[in-house]
Amino acid sequence: LNEYVHFLHLNGIMPIVIIAPVTPEYRQYISKEMKESINELIAAVSEEFSFVDFNQFTCFEPYDFVDTDHLSQNGAEKFSNLLVSLFNK
């Protein structure tokens, strides 16, 4: 990830790394070790980039998903609007 972020910076691109939202039922099976591994990976990147875990947002409802980890049309629109509001600078 560090090398890729560096490559993007060399080409004038500000990287954005996201974790897309999933249902609470799916989230309960994400291990503590996996979360720690992701945090370590993110912390090891030496150059600036944006990171957002959309599972920290409380705005996603069950009807925003067609199954445990795929957004419905409504969820996709909500997700897209959040991305625009966060990164449309």
PDB file of C-alpha atoms in Angstrom:
ATOM      1  CA  LEU A   1       0.000   0.000   0.000  1.00  0.00           C
ATOM      2  CA  ASN A   2       2.845   2.359   0.836  1.00  0.00           C
ATOM      3  CA  GLU A   3       4.383   1.925  -2.631  1.00  0.00           C
ATOM      4  CA  TYR A   4       1.040   2.387  -4.352  1.00  0.00           C
ATOM      5  CA  VAL A   5       0.256   5.574  -2.407  1.00  0.00           C
ATOM      6  CA  HIS A   6       3.715   6.863  -3.326  1.00  0.00           C
ATOM      7  CA  PHE A   7       3.113   6.031  -7.011  1.00  0.00           C
ATOM      8  CA  LEU A   8      -0.193   7.924  -6.935  1.00  0.00           C
ATOM      9  CA  HIS A   9       1.473  10.954  -5.338  1.00  0.00           C
ATOM     10  CA  LEU A  10       4.166  10.925  -8.029  1.00  0.00           C
ATOM     11  CA  ASN A  11       1.358  11.189 -10.577  1.00  0.00           C
ATOM     12  CA  GLY A  12      -0.507  14.006  -8.819  1.00  0.00           C
ATOM     13  CA  ILE A  13      -3.294  11.822  -7.446  1.00  0.00           C
ATOM     14  CA  MET A  14      -4.482  12.058  -3.846  1.00  0.00           C
ATOM     15  CA  PRO A  15      -5.380   8.495  -2.794  1.00  0.00           C
ATOM     16  CA  ILE A  16      -8.646   7.646  -1.075  1.00  0.00           C
ATOM     17  CA  VAL A  17      -8.925   4.277   0.664  1.00  0.00           C
ATOM     18  CA  ILE A  18     -12.362   3.209   1.818  1.00  0.00           C
ATOM     19  CA  ILE A  19     -14.035   0.296   3.505  1.00  0.00           C
ATOM     20  CA  ALA A  20     -17.537   0.026   2.092  1.00  0.00           C
ATOM     21  CA  PRO A  21     -20.458  -0.453   4.469  1.00  0.00           C
ATOM     22  CA  VAL A  22     -21.824  -3.879   5.343  1.00  0.00           C
ATOM     23  CA  THR A  23     -24.722  -4.969   7.520  1.00  0.00           C
ATOM     24  CA  PRO A  24     -24.290  -5.434  11.278  1.00  0.00           C
ATOM     25  CA  GLU A  25     -24.825  -9.172  10.733  1.00  0.00           C
ATOM     26  CA  TYR A  26     -21.802  -9.282   8.420  1.00  0.00           C
ATOM     27  CA  ARG A  27     -19.731  -6.956  10.603  1.00  0.00           C
ATOM     28  CA  GLN A  28     -20.028  -9.257  13.621  1.00  0.00           C
ATOM     29  CA  TYR A  29     -17.844 -11.815  11.810  1.00  0.00           C
ATOM     30  CA  ILE A  30     -14.972  -9.414  11.167  1.00  0.00           C
ATOM     31  CA  SER A  31     -12.318 -10.462  13.634  1.00  0.00           C
ATOM     32  CA  LYS A  32     -10.437  -8.164  15.961  1.00  0.00           C
ATOM     33  CA  GLU A  33      -7.217  -9.386  14.337  1.00  0.00           C
ATOM     34  CA  MET A  34      -8.433  -8.359  10.885  1.00  0.00           C
ATOM     35  CA  LYS A  35      -9.305  -4.867  12.130  1.00  0.00           C
ATOM     36  CA  GLU A  36      -5.898  -4.558  13.805  1.00  0.00           C
ATOM     37  CA  SER A  37      -4.178  -5.727  10.629  1.00  0.00           C
ATOM     38  CA  ILE A  38      -5.962  -3.063   8.590  1.00  0.00           C
ATOM     39  CA  ASN A  39      -5.079  -0.379  11.132  1.00  0.00           C
ATOM     40  CA  GLU A  40      -1.416  -1.421  11.054  1.00  0.00           C
ATOM     41  CA  LEU A  41      -1.400  -1.342   7.251  1.00  0.00           C
ATOM     42  CA  ILE A  42      -2.931   2.142   7.227  1.00  0.00           C
ATOM     43  CA  ALA A  43      -0.521   3.405   9.905  1.00  0.00           C
ATOM     44  CA  ALA A  44       2.486   2.160   7.932  1.00  0.00           C
ATOM     45  CA  VAL A  45       1.804   4.464   4.979  1.00  0.00           C
ATOM     46  CA  SER A  46       4.202   7.378   5.110  1.00  0.00           C
ATOM     47  CA  GLU A  47       2.470   9.742   2.677  1.00  0.00           C
ATOM     48  CA  GLU A  48      -0.847  11.536   2.968  1.00  0.00           C
ATOM     49  CA  PHE A  49      -4.051   9.814   1.894  1.00  0.00           C
ATOM     50  CA  SER A  50      -7.666   9.697   2.988  1.00  0.00           C
ATOM     51  CA  PHE A  51      -9.083   6.659   4.750  1.00  0.00           C
ATOM     52  CA  VAL A  52     -12.750   6.179   5.610  1.00  0.00           C
ATOM     53  CA  ASP A  53     -14.394   3.121   7.102  1.00  0.00           C
ATOM     54  CA  PHE A  54     -18.052   3.569   6.195  1.00  0.00           C
ATOM     55  CA  ASN A  55     -19.011   1.008   8.810  1.00  0.00           C
ATOM     56  CA  GLN A  56     -18.485   3.769  11.361  1.00  0.00           C
ATOM     57  CA  PHE A  57     -21.392   5.705   9.825  1.00  0.00           C
ATOM     58  CA  THR A  58     -24.772   5.126  11.441  1.00  0.00           C
ATOM     59  CA  CYS A  59     -26.863   6.252   8.468  1.00  0.00           C
ATOM     60  CA  PHE A  60     -27.063   2.884   6.693  1.00  0.00           C
ATOM     61  CA  GLU A  61     -30.282   0.961   7.309  1.00  0.00           C
ATOM     62  CA  PRO A  62     -31.232  -2.646   6.447  1.00  0.00           C
ATOM     63  CA  TYR A  63     -33.067  -1.483   3.294  1.00  0.00           C
ATOM     64  CA  ASP A  64     -29.757  -0.027   2.050  1.00  0.00           C
ATOM     65  CA  PHE A  65     -28.544  -3.579   1.356  1.00  0.00           C
ATOM     66  CA  VAL A  66     -29.699  -6.360  -0.972  1.00  0.00           C
ATOM     67  CA  ASP A  67     -27.737  -8.852   1.128  1.00  0.00           C
ATOM     68  CA  THR A  68     -25.139  -8.670   3.904  1.00  0.00           C
ATOM     69  CA  ASP A  69     -22.451  -6.903   1.881  1.00  0.00           C
ATOM     70  CA  HIS A  70     -24.018  -5.473  -1.297  1.00  0.00           C
ATOM     71  CA  LEU A  71     -25.759  -2.130  -1.395  1.00  0.00           C
ATOM     72  CA  SER A  72     -29.252  -1.720  -2.799  1.00  0.00           C
ATOM     73  CA  GLN A  73     -30.031   1.119  -5.197  1.00  0.00           C
ATOM     74  CA  ASN A  74     -30.973   3.285  -2.220  1.00  0.00           C
ATOM     75  CA  GLY A  75     -27.790   2.327  -0.352  1.00  0.00           C
ATOM     76  CA  ALA A  76     -25.621   2.962  -3.403  1.00  0.00           C
ATOM     77  CA  GLU A  77     -27.107   6.429  -3.824  1.00  0.00           C
ATOM     78  CA  LYS A  78     -26.576   7.182  -0.137  1.00  0.00           C
ATOM     79  CA  PHE A  79     -22.988   5.898  -0.351  1.00  0.00           C
ATOM     80  CA  SER A  80     -22.296   7.944  -3.507  1.00  0.00           C
ATOM     81  CA  ASN A  81     -23.700  11.092  -1.910  1.00  0.00           C
ATOM     82  CA  LEU A  82     -21.497  10.568   1.149  1.00  0.00           C
ATOM     83  CA  LEU A  83     -18.426  10.153  -1.058  1.00  0.00           C
ATOM     84  CA  VAL A  84     -19.228  13.373  -2.901  1.00  0.00           C
ATOM     85  CA  SER A  85     -19.855  15.279   0.318  1.00  0.00           C
ATOM     86  CA  LEU A  86     -16.582  14.046   1.841  1.00  0.00           C
ATOM     87  CA  PHE A  87     -14.271  14.358  -1.150  1.00  0.00           C
ATOM     88  CA  ASN A  88     -15.717  16.857  -3.622  1.00  0.00           C
ATOM     89  CA  LYS A  89     -13.241  19.642  -2.882  1.00  0.00           C
TER      90      LYS A  89
END
